[in-house]
């Protein structure tokens, strides 16, 4: 079916649809889509490939060539400014200049200091008409973690929890399977899949022995698994360590335990704070340094509360089930407040029904 592009908004909407095809695959690079249009007709389409492979612009030009189209004078819609530096691949801006594109429209300027407007400037200097801005908000959402890492040096931290309408995540005996329905659980796995890493605490590992991987949706790669374990209490046989590559974040030295965990394929990261616990803000900085764009947290109330108190969480992904559990385990272990001025304020970003349950995406606001 031939798609007719009547304006820049339609062109960018299609480019964003292509960017979404890279939701699970492009990290640590941003998810970028590109479509090339001539006389309202799409002649080439592409999405950024896994790190070290073609970016979206190159894919779209190759697609046009395979279809027998000449891209000279055509318009390229790309969801993020074309890169202008040598990384694992050559600059896309140079490739667009060599190909003779007539116009390049980007949704947003690249926040990477190595690009930051230079890509569009390179195109303009070569006589290519440039524009920036269509569907910028949607493009930012697509790469919210990449923008966070580039501008703050920190991953975008999304804290997921499932609870009853009265805010309970499990009974006092720990029973929690299943509070939410199958649709919500599958949706939660889709959010896991888009993350670069999944973080939990030793309490959850001891209580549930989770695999902490993606199972309910198809994904070409599994996120990194991270366990916050101040005293290195995790068992080398814990399922979260299966397959290797798990990062265990500790606050103590214990050569014997460390050796056993390394033999199980884990890496030990030591980040103690003055109280003998893991320094959570330091951990976020370390994850940014390790190119983690989106961090998905699935932990118990204690670690959830600590992350919130330390201002390490950016948003909550809450699934509410239509039930009441009464006095049980809550979502967040937070101290009582003496006055409302100490509250943690959020704003609702999205509310959607998933199966029988309600999904709320709420973002912390600056206080």
PDB file of N, CA and C in Angstrom, residues 6-100:
ATOM      1  N   UNK A   6       1.457  14.159   3.307  1.00  0.00           N
ATOM      2  CA  UNK A   6       0.983  15.472   2.879  1.00  0.00           C
ATOM      3  C   UNK A   6       1.714  16.619   3.545  1.00  0.00           C
ATOM      4  N   UNK A   7       2.330  16.373   4.720  1.00  0.00           N
ATOM      5  CA  UNK A   7       2.987  17.459   5.435  1.00  0.00           C
ATOM      6  C   UNK A   7       4.053  16.893   6.375  1.00  0.00           C
ATOM      7  N   UNK A   8       4.758  17.798   7.060  1.00  0.00           N
ATOM      8  CA  UNK A   8       5.855  17.373   7.932  1.00  0.00           C
ATOM      9  C   UNK A   8       5.366  16.527   9.103  1.00  0.00           C
ATOM     10  N   UNK A   9       4.186  16.855   9.649  1.00  0.00           N
ATOM     11  CA  UNK A   9       3.663  16.080  10.780  1.00  0.00           C
ATOM     12  C   UNK A   9       3.422  14.630  10.384  1.00  0.00           C
ATOM     13  N   UNK A  10       2.872  14.422   9.194  1.00  0.00           N
ATOM     14  CA  UNK A  10       2.622  13.050   8.729  1.00  0.00           C
ATOM     15  C   UNK A  10       3.938  12.314   8.472  1.00  0.00           C
ATOM     16  N   UNK A  11       4.901  13.024   7.914  1.00  0.00           N
ATOM     17  CA  UNK A  11       6.202  12.413   7.673  1.00  0.00           C
ATOM     18  C   UNK A  11       6.868  11.994   8.965  1.00  0.00           C
ATOM     19  N   UNK A  12       6.798  12.877   9.981  1.00  0.00           N
ATOM     20  CA  UNK A  12       7.439  12.548  11.252  1.00  0.00           C
ATOM     21  C   UNK A  12       6.683  11.462  11.999  1.00  0.00           C
ATOM     22  N   UNK A  13       5.371  11.430  11.868  1.00  0.00           N
ATOM     23  CA  UNK A  13       4.588  10.367  12.516  1.00  0.00           C
ATOM     24  C   UNK A  13       5.022   9.002  11.996  1.00  0.00           C
ATOM     25  N   UNK A  14       5.227   8.910  10.697  1.00  0.00           N
ATOM     26  CA  UNK A  14       5.678   7.645  10.129  1.00  0.00           C
ATOM     27  C   UNK A  14       7.106   7.325  10.583  1.00  0.00           C
ATOM     28  N   UNK A  15       7.954   8.342  10.673  1.00  0.00           N
ATOM     29  CA  UNK A  15       9.321   8.116  11.151  1.00  0.00           C
ATOM     30  C   UNK A  15       9.314   7.603  12.589  1.00  0.00           C
ATOM     31  N   UNK A  16       8.398   8.122  13.409  1.00  0.00           N
ATOM     32  CA  UNK A  16       8.292   7.661  14.789  1.00  0.00           C
ATOM     33  C   UNK A  16       7.802   6.213  14.856  1.00  0.00           C
ATOM     34  N   UNK A  17       6.934   5.836  13.936  1.00  0.00           N
ATOM     35  CA  UNK A  17       6.497   4.434  13.882  1.00  0.00           C
ATOM     36  C   UNK A  17       7.680   3.530  13.577  1.00  0.00           C
ATOM     37  N   UNK A  18       8.578   4.004  12.729  1.00  0.00           N
ATOM     38  CA  UNK A  18       9.779   3.228  12.448  1.00  0.00           C
ATOM     39  C   UNK A  18      10.719   3.219  13.655  1.00  0.00           C
ATOM     40  N   UNK A  19      10.830   4.337  14.357  1.00  0.00           N
ATOM     41  CA  UNK A  19      11.666   4.381  15.556  1.00  0.00           C
ATOM     42  C   UNK A  19      11.203   3.360  16.586  1.00  0.00           C
ATOM     43  N   UNK A  20       9.882   3.179  16.687  1.00  0.00           N
ATOM     44  CA  UNK A  20       9.336   2.237  17.667  1.00  0.00           C
ATOM     45  C   UNK A  20       9.747   0.795  17.373  1.00  0.00           C
ATOM     46  N   UNK A  21      10.114   0.515  16.135  1.00  0.00           N
ATOM     47  CA  UNK A  21      10.578  -0.838  15.797  1.00  0.00           C
ATOM     48  C   UNK A  21      11.908  -1.147  16.488  1.00  0.00           C
ATOM     49  N   UNK A  22      12.605  -0.106  16.927  1.00  0.00           N
ATOM     50  CA  UNK A  22      13.877  -0.305  17.631  1.00  0.00           C
ATOM     51  C   UNK A  22      13.754  -0.195  19.139  1.00  0.00           C
ATOM     52  N   UNK A  23      12.528  -0.286  19.659  1.00  0.00           N
ATOM     53  CA  UNK A  23      12.288  -0.068  21.078  1.00  0.00           C
ATOM     54  C   UNK A  23      13.143  -0.974  21.957  1.00  0.00           C
ATOM     55  N   UNK A  24      13.368  -2.227  21.513  1.00  0.00           N
ATOM     56  CA  UNK A  24      14.079  -3.188  22.349  1.00  0.00           C
ATOM     57  C   UNK A  24      15.527  -3.427  21.897  1.00  0.00           C
ATOM     58  N   UNK A  25      15.988  -2.734  20.870  1.00  0.00           N
ATOM     59  CA  UNK A  25      17.237  -3.179  20.237  1.00  0.00           C
ATOM     60  C   UNK A  25      18.367  -2.168  20.139  1.00  0.00           C
ATOM     61  N   UNK A  26      18.099  -0.875  20.223  1.00  0.00           N
ATOM     62  CA  UNK A  26      19.127   0.100  19.837  1.00  0.00           C
ATOM     63  C   UNK A  26      20.060   0.523  20.960  1.00  0.00           C
ATOM     64  N   UNK A  27      19.655   0.313  22.222  1.00  0.00           N
ATOM     65  CA  UNK A  27      20.449   0.842  23.328  1.00  0.00           C
ATOM     66  C   UNK A  27      21.891   0.300  23.281  1.00  0.00           C
ATOM     67  N   UNK A  28      22.871   1.146  23.688  1.00  0.00           N
ATOM     68  CA  UNK A  28      22.720   2.451  24.333  1.00  0.00           C
ATOM     69  C   UNK A  28      22.429   3.609  23.369  1.00  0.00           C
ATOM     70  N   UNK A  29      22.343   3.324  22.085  1.00  0.00           N
ATOM     71  CA  UNK A  29      22.004   4.382  21.132  1.00  0.00           C
ATOM     72  C   UNK A  29      20.513   4.711  21.228  1.00  0.00           C
ATOM     73  N   UNK A  30      20.118   5.898  20.783  1.00  0.00           N
ATOM     74  CA  UNK A  30      18.697   6.246  20.788  1.00  0.00           C
ATOM     75  C   UNK A  30      17.927   5.472  19.723  1.00  0.00           C
ATOM     76  N   UNK A  31      16.603   5.379  19.936  1.00  0.00           N
ATOM     77  CA  UNK A  31      15.715   4.746  18.951  1.00  0.00           C
ATOM     78  C   UNK A  31      15.346   5.795  17.917  1.00  0.00           C
ATOM     79  N   UNK A  32      15.813   5.614  16.701  1.00  0.00           N
ATOM     80  CA  UNK A  32      15.603   6.613  15.661  1.00  0.00           C
ATOM     81  C   UNK A  32      14.989   5.952  14.439  1.00  0.00           C
ATOM     82  N   UNK A  33      13.995   6.623  13.880  1.00  0.00           N
ATOM     83  CA  UNK A  33      13.396   6.199  12.626  1.00  0.00           C
ATOM     84  C   UNK A  33      13.602   7.261  11.568  1.00  0.00           C
ATOM     85  N   UNK A  34      13.646   6.845  10.311  1.00  0.00           N
ATOM     86  CA  UNK A  34      13.831   7.779   9.208  1.00  0.00           C
ATOM     87  C   UNK A  34      12.993   7.319   8.016  1.00  0.00           C
ATOM     88  N   UNK A  35      12.294   8.251   7.409  1.00  0.00           N
ATOM     89  CA  UNK A  35      11.619   7.977   6.142  1.00  0.00           C
ATOM     90  C   UNK A  35      12.030   9.040   5.131  1.00  0.00           C
ATOM     91  N   UNK A  36      12.193   8.625   3.906  1.00  0.00           N
ATOM     92  CA  UNK A  36      12.568   9.533   2.823  1.00  0.00           C
ATOM     93  C   UNK A  36      11.386   9.660   1.879  1.00  0.00           C
ATOM     94  N   UNK A  37      11.042  10.900   1.561  1.00  0.00           N
ATOM     95  CA  UNK A  37       9.822  11.198   0.807  1.00  0.00           C
ATOM     96  C   UNK A  37      10.144  12.050  -0.410  1.00  0.00           C
ATOM     97  N   UNK A  38       9.541  11.686  -1.547  1.00  0.00           N
ATOM     98  CA  UNK A  38       9.637  12.520  -2.756  1.00  0.00           C
ATOM     99  C   UNK A  38       8.221  12.695  -3.320  1.00  0.00           C
ATOM    100  N   UNK A  39       7.832  13.945  -3.518  1.00  0.00           N
ATOM    101  CA  UNK A  39       6.505  14.260  -4.073  1.00  0.00           C
ATOM    102  C   UNK A  39       5.385  13.569  -3.287  1.00  0.00           C
ATOM    103  N   UNK A  40       5.528  13.549  -1.958  1.00  0.00           N
ATOM    104  CA  UNK A  40       4.501  12.967  -1.108  1.00  0.00           C
ATOM    105  C   UNK A  40       4.518  11.456  -1.020  1.00  0.00           C
ATOM    106  N   UNK A  41       5.452  10.820  -1.694  1.00  0.00           N
ATOM    107  CA  UNK A  41       5.519   9.363  -1.730  1.00  0.00           C
ATOM    108  C   UNK A  41       6.737   8.871  -0.953  1.00  0.00           C
ATOM    109  N   UNK A  42       6.554   7.897  -0.100  1.00  0.00           N
ATOM    110  CA  UNK A  42       7.658   7.335   0.670  1.00  0.00           C
ATOM    111  C   UNK A  42       8.503   6.447  -0.235  1.00  0.00           C
ATOM    112  N   UNK A  43       9.803   6.757  -0.313  1.00  0.00           N
ATOM    113  CA  UNK A  43      10.688   5.970  -1.180  1.00  0.00           C
ATOM    114  C   UNK A  43      11.738   5.184  -0.390  1.00  0.00           C
ATOM    115  N   UNK A  44      11.854   5.456   0.929  1.00  0.00           N
ATOM    116  CA  UNK A  44      12.820   4.728   1.741  1.00  0.00           C
ATOM    117  C   UNK A  44      12.468   4.835   3.215  1.00  0.00           C
ATOM    118  N   UNK A  45      12.691   3.747   3.962  1.00  0.00           N
ATOM    119  CA  UNK A  45      12.362   3.717   5.391  1.00  0.00           C
ATOM    120  C   UNK A  45      13.435   2.953   6.146  1.00  0.00           C
ATOM    121  N   UNK A  46      13.671   3.350   7.406  1.00  0.00           N
ATOM    122  CA  UNK A  46      14.680   2.644   8.180  1.00  0.00           C
ATOM    123  C   UNK A  46      14.606   2.952   9.660  1.00  0.00           C
ATOM    124  N   UNK A  47      15.235   2.091  10.451  1.00  0.00           N
ATOM    125  CA  UNK A  47      15.330   2.263  11.894  1.00  0.00           C
ATOM    126  C   UNK A  47      16.768   1.964  12.299  1.00  0.00           C
ATOM    127  N   UNK A  48      17.249   2.654  13.305  1.00  0.00           N
ATOM    128  CA  UNK A  48      18.599   2.405  13.796  1.00  0.00           C
ATOM    129  C   UNK A  48      18.749   0.949  14.216  1.00  0.00           C
ATOM    130  N   UNK A  49      19.836   0.339  13.787  1.00  0.00           N
ATOM    131  CA  UNK A  49      20.127  -1.054  14.099  1.00  0.00           C
ATOM    132  C   UNK A  49      20.909  -1.149  15.416  1.00  0.00           C
ATOM    133  N   UNK A  50      21.122  -2.354  15.948  1.00  0.00           N
ATOM    134  CA  UNK A  50      21.901  -2.480  17.185  1.00  0.00           C
ATOM    135  C   UNK A  50      23.256  -1.782  17.079  1.00  0.00           C
ATOM    136  N   UNK A  51      23.791  -1.394  18.233  1.00  0.00           N
ATOM    137  CA  UNK A  51      25.016  -0.593  18.299  1.00  0.00           C
ATOM    138  C   UNK A  51      26.122  -1.162  17.410  1.00  0.00           C
ATOM    139  N   UNK A  52      26.718  -0.264  16.636  1.00  0.00           N
ATOM    140  CA  UNK A  52      27.788  -0.652  15.724  1.00  0.00           C
ATOM    141  C   UNK A  52      27.318  -0.903  14.311  1.00  0.00           C
ATOM    142  N   UNK A  53      25.997  -0.937  14.111  1.00  0.00           N
ATOM    143  CA  UNK A  53      25.434  -1.150  12.786  1.00  0.00           C
ATOM    144  C   UNK A  53      24.800   0.140  12.274  1.00  0.00           C
ATOM    145  N   UNK A  54      24.156   0.065  11.118  1.00  0.00           N
ATOM    146  CA  UNK A  54      23.628   1.252  10.445  1.00  0.00           C
ATOM    147  C   UNK A  54      22.643   2.039  11.316  1.00  0.00           C
ATOM    148  N   UNK A  55      22.752   3.370  11.235  1.00  0.00           N
ATOM    149  CA  UNK A  55      21.734   4.236  11.821  1.00  0.00           C
ATOM    150  C   UNK A  55      20.541   4.314  10.865  1.00  0.00           C
ATOM    151  N   UNK A  56      19.449   4.926  11.350  1.00  0.00           N
ATOM    152  CA  UNK A  56      18.195   4.931  10.593  1.00  0.00           C
ATOM    153  C   UNK A  56      18.341   5.584   9.227  1.00  0.00           C
ATOM    154  N   UNK A  57      19.111   6.696   9.153  1.00  0.00           N
ATOM    155  CA  UNK A  57      19.257   7.420   7.887  1.00  0.00           C
ATOM    156  C   UNK A  57      19.921   6.540   6.825  1.00  0.00           C
ATOM    157  N   UNK A  58      20.932   5.780   7.249  1.00  0.00           N
ATOM    158  CA  UNK A  58      21.641   4.896   6.308  1.00  0.00           C
ATOM    159  C   UNK A  58      20.714   3.779   5.856  1.00  0.00           C
ATOM    160  N   UNK A  59      19.967   3.222   6.810  1.00  0.00           N
ATOM    161  CA  UNK A  59      19.008   2.171   6.473  1.00  0.00           C
ATOM    162  C   UNK A  59      17.971   2.664   5.464  1.00  0.00           C
ATOM    163  N   UNK A  60      17.466   3.895   5.670  1.00  0.00           N
ATOM    164  CA  UNK A  60      16.444   4.438   4.775  1.00  0.00           C
ATOM    165  C   UNK A  60      17.002   4.674   3.374  1.00  0.00           C
ATOM    166  N   UNK A  61      18.241   5.165   3.291  1.00  0.00           N
ATOM    167  CA  UNK A  61      18.841   5.385   1.964  1.00  0.00           C
ATOM    168  C   UNK A  61      19.110   4.068   1.264  1.00  0.00           C
ATOM    169  N   UNK A  62      19.545   3.063   2.000  1.00  0.00           N
ATOM    170  CA  UNK A  62      19.743   1.743   1.397  1.00  0.00           C
ATOM    171  C   UNK A  62      18.421   1.149   0.928  1.00  0.00           C
ATOM    172  N   UNK A  63      17.365   1.380   1.704  1.00  0.00           N
ATOM    173  CA  UNK A  63      16.040   0.894   1.334  1.00  0.00           C
ATOM    174  C   UNK A  63      15.578   1.554   0.034  1.00  0.00           C
ATOM    175  N   UNK A  64      15.805   2.867  -0.069  1.00  0.00           N
ATOM    176  CA  UNK A  64      15.437   3.582  -1.305  1.00  0.00           C
ATOM    177  C   UNK A  64      16.201   3.027  -2.501  1.00  0.00           C
ATOM    178  N   UNK A  65      17.472   2.759  -2.298  1.00  0.00           N
ATOM    179  CA  UNK A  65      18.292   2.207  -3.397  1.00  0.00           C
ATOM    180  C   UNK A  65      17.775   0.831  -3.811  1.00  0.00           C
ATOM    181  N   UNK A  66      17.410  -0.001  -2.816  1.00  0.00           N
ATOM    182  CA  UNK A  66      16.878  -1.331  -3.140  1.00  0.00           C
ATOM    183  C   UNK A  66      15.587  -1.229  -3.934  1.00  0.00           C
ATOM    184  N   UNK A  67      14.798  -0.185  -3.654  1.00  0.00           N
ATOM    185  CA  UNK A  67      13.535   0.011  -4.362  1.00  0.00           C
ATOM    186  C   UNK A  67      13.740   0.668  -5.731  1.00  0.00           C
ATOM    187  N   UNK A  68      14.990   1.058  -6.025  1.00  0.00           N
ATOM    188  CA  UNK A  68      15.278   1.680  -7.311  1.00  0.00           C
ATOM    189  C   UNK A  68      15.041   3.176  -7.350  1.00  0.00           C
ATOM    190  N   UNK A  69      15.063   3.845  -6.195  1.00  0.00           N
ATOM    191  CA  UNK A  69      14.807   5.282  -6.132  1.00  0.00           C
ATOM    192  C   UNK A  69      16.098   6.062  -5.928  1.00  0.00           C
ATOM    193  N   UNK A  70      16.161   7.237  -6.527  1.00  0.00           N
ATOM    194  CA  UNK A  70      17.245   8.185  -6.335  1.00  0.00           C
ATOM    195  C   UNK A  70      16.810   9.166  -5.251  1.00  0.00           C
ATOM    196  N   UNK A  71      17.619   9.339  -4.203  1.00  0.00           N
ATOM    197  CA  UNK A  71      17.212  10.195  -3.077  1.00  0.00           C
ATOM    198  C   UNK A  71      17.603  11.660  -3.283  1.00  0.00           C
ATOM    199  N   UNK A  72      18.299  11.965  -4.362  1.00  0.00           N
ATOM    200  CA  UNK A  72      18.727  13.354  -4.571  1.00  0.00           C
ATOM    201  C   UNK A  72      17.512  14.286  -4.634  1.00  0.00           C
ATOM    202  N   UNK A  73      17.563  15.333  -3.827  1.00  0.00           N
ATOM    203  CA  UNK A  73      16.495  16.318  -3.799  1.00  0.00           C
ATOM    204  C   UNK A  73      15.301  15.935  -2.949  1.00  0.00           C
ATOM    205  N   UNK A  74      15.293  14.723  -2.406  1.00  0.00           N
ATOM    206  CA  UNK A  74      14.156  14.247  -1.596  1.00  0.00           C
ATOM    207  C   UNK A  74      14.239  14.805  -0.175  1.00  0.00           C
ATOM    208  N   UNK A  75      13.168  14.593   0.594  1.00  0.00           N
ATOM    209  CA  UNK A  75      13.104  15.032   1.993  1.00  0.00           C
ATOM    210  C   UNK A  75      13.243  13.828   2.913  1.00  0.00           C
ATOM    211  N   UNK A  76      14.117  13.966   3.900  1.00  0.00           N
ATOM    212  CA  UNK A  76      14.268  12.921   4.919  1.00  0.00           C
ATOM    213  C   UNK A  76      13.656  13.401   6.219  1.00  0.00           C
ATOM    214  N   UNK A  77      12.769  12.594   6.790  1.00  0.00           N
ATOM    215  CA  UNK A  77      12.211  12.855   8.118  1.00  0.00           C
ATOM    216  C   UNK A  77      12.907  11.920   9.096  1.00  0.00           C
ATOM    217  N   UNK A  78      13.561  12.489  10.100  1.00  0.00           N
ATOM    218  CA  UNK A  78      14.314  11.688  11.057  1.00  0.00           C
ATOM    219  C   UNK A  78      13.945  12.144  12.473  1.00  0.00           C
ATOM    220  N   UNK A  79      13.775  11.188  13.376  1.00  0.00           N
ATOM    221  CA  UNK A  79      13.226  11.506  14.696  1.00  0.00           C
ATOM    222  C   UNK A  79      14.227  12.153  15.642  1.00  0.00           C
ATOM    223  N   UNK A  80      15.501  12.175  15.270  1.00  0.00           N
ATOM    224  CA  UNK A  80      16.518  12.873  16.043  1.00  0.00           C
ATOM    225  C   UNK A  80      17.582  13.387  15.078  1.00  0.00           C
ATOM    226  N   UNK A  81      18.131  14.529  15.399  1.00  0.00           N
ATOM    227  CA  UNK A  81      19.150  15.146  14.549  1.00  0.00           C
ATOM    228  C   UNK A  81      20.208  14.142  14.109  1.00  0.00           C
ATOM    229  N   UNK A  82      20.551  14.103  12.809  1.00  0.00           N
ATOM    230  CA  UNK A  82      21.596  13.191  12.341  1.00  0.00           C
ATOM    231  C   UNK A  82      22.926  13.457  13.036  1.00  0.00           C
ATOM    232  N   UNK A  83      23.634  12.382  13.354  1.00  0.00           N
ATOM    233  CA  UNK A  83      24.895  12.523  14.075  1.00  0.00           C
ATOM    234  C   UNK A  83      25.950  13.153  13.165  1.00  0.00           C
ATOM    235  N   UNK A  84      26.916  13.816  13.807  1.00  0.00           N
ATOM    236  CA  UNK A  84      27.970  14.515  13.064  1.00  0.00           C
ATOM    237  C   UNK A  84      29.341  14.152  13.613  1.00  0.00           C
ATOM    238  N   UNK A  85      29.460  12.954  14.198  1.00  0.00           N
ATOM    239  CA  UNK A  85      30.737  12.558  14.777  1.00  0.00           C
ATOM    240  C   UNK A  85      30.999  11.084  14.476  1.00  0.00           C
ATOM    241  N   UNK A  86      32.250  10.707  14.567  1.00  0.00           N
ATOM    242  CA  UNK A  86      32.637   9.314  14.374  1.00  0.00           C
ATOM    243  C   UNK A  86      32.520   8.577  15.706  1.00  0.00           C
ATOM    244  N   UNK A  87      31.602   7.623  15.780  1.00  0.00           N
ATOM    245  CA  UNK A  87      31.504   6.742  16.931  1.00  0.00           C
ATOM    246  C   UNK A  87      31.842   5.346  16.446  1.00  0.00           C
ATOM    247  N   UNK A  88      30.901   4.406  16.651  1.00  0.00           N
ATOM    248  CA  UNK A  88      31.091   3.075  16.061  1.00  0.00           C
ATOM    249  C   UNK A  88      30.857   3.116  14.559  1.00  0.00           C
ATOM    250  N   UNK A  89      30.139   4.156  14.100  1.00  0.00           N
ATOM    251  CA  UNK A  89      29.834   4.314  12.674  1.00  0.00           C
ATOM    252  C   UNK A  89      30.174   5.732  12.237  1.00  0.00           C
ATOM    253  N   UNK A  90      30.371   5.971  10.925  1.00  0.00           N
ATOM    254  CA  UNK A  90      30.673   7.318  10.433  1.00  0.00           C
ATOM    255  C   UNK A  90      29.474   8.255  10.590  1.00  0.00           C
ATOM    256  N   UNK A  91      29.695   9.565  10.473  1.00  0.00           N
ATOM    257  CA  UNK A  91      28.608  10.538  10.644  1.00  0.00           C
ATOM    258  C   UNK A  91      27.508  10.382   9.600  1.00  0.00           C
ATOM    259  N   UNK A  92      26.252  10.377  10.079  1.00  0.00           N
ATOM    260  CA  UNK A  92      25.119  10.301   9.150  1.00  0.00           C
ATOM    261  C   UNK A  92      24.968  11.599   8.365  1.00  0.00           C
ATOM    262  N   UNK A  93      25.347  12.718   8.973  1.00  0.00           N
ATOM    263  CA  UNK A  93      25.211  14.000   8.273  1.00  0.00           C
ATOM    264  C   UNK A  93      26.044  14.002   6.998  1.00  0.00           C
ATOM    265  N   UNK A  94      27.246  13.464   7.075  1.00  0.00           N
ATOM    266  CA  UNK A  94      28.094  13.394   5.874  1.00  0.00           C
ATOM    267  C   UNK A  94      27.455  12.510   4.809  1.00  0.00           C
ATOM    268  N   UNK A  95      26.872  11.391   5.228  1.00  0.00           N
ATOM    269  CA  UNK A  95      26.240  10.487   4.264  1.00  0.00           C
ATOM    270  C   UNK A  95      25.054  11.148   3.579  1.00  0.00           C
ATOM    271  N   UNK A  96      24.283  11.937   4.326  1.00  0.00           N
ATOM    272  CA  UNK A  96      23.139  12.639   3.742  1.00  0.00           C
ATOM    273  C   UNK A  96      23.609  13.701   2.745  1.00  0.00           C
ATOM    274  N   UNK A  97      24.708  14.371   3.058  1.00  0.00           N
ATOM    275  CA  UNK A  97      25.261  15.379   2.135  1.00  0.00           C
ATOM    276  C   UNK A  97      25.726  14.706   0.852  1.00  0.00           C
ATOM    277  N   UNK A  98      26.454  13.610   0.993  1.00  0.00           N
ATOM    278  CA  UNK A  98      26.949  12.903  -0.200  1.00  0.00           C
ATOM    279  C   UNK A  98      25.808  12.393  -1.071  1.00  0.00           C
ATOM    280  N   UNK A  99      24.719  11.985  -0.436  1.00  0.00           N
ATOM    281  CA  UNK A  99      23.579  11.441  -1.191  1.00  0.00           C
ATOM    282  C   UNK A  99      22.771  12.526  -1.883  1.00  0.00           C
ATOM    283  N   UNK A 100      22.962  13.780  -1.487  1.00  0.00           N
ATOM    284  CA  UNK A 100      22.290  14.889  -2.177  1.00  0.00           C
ATOM    285  C   UNK A 100      20.854  15.124  -1.772  1.00  0.00           C
TER     286      UNK A 100
END
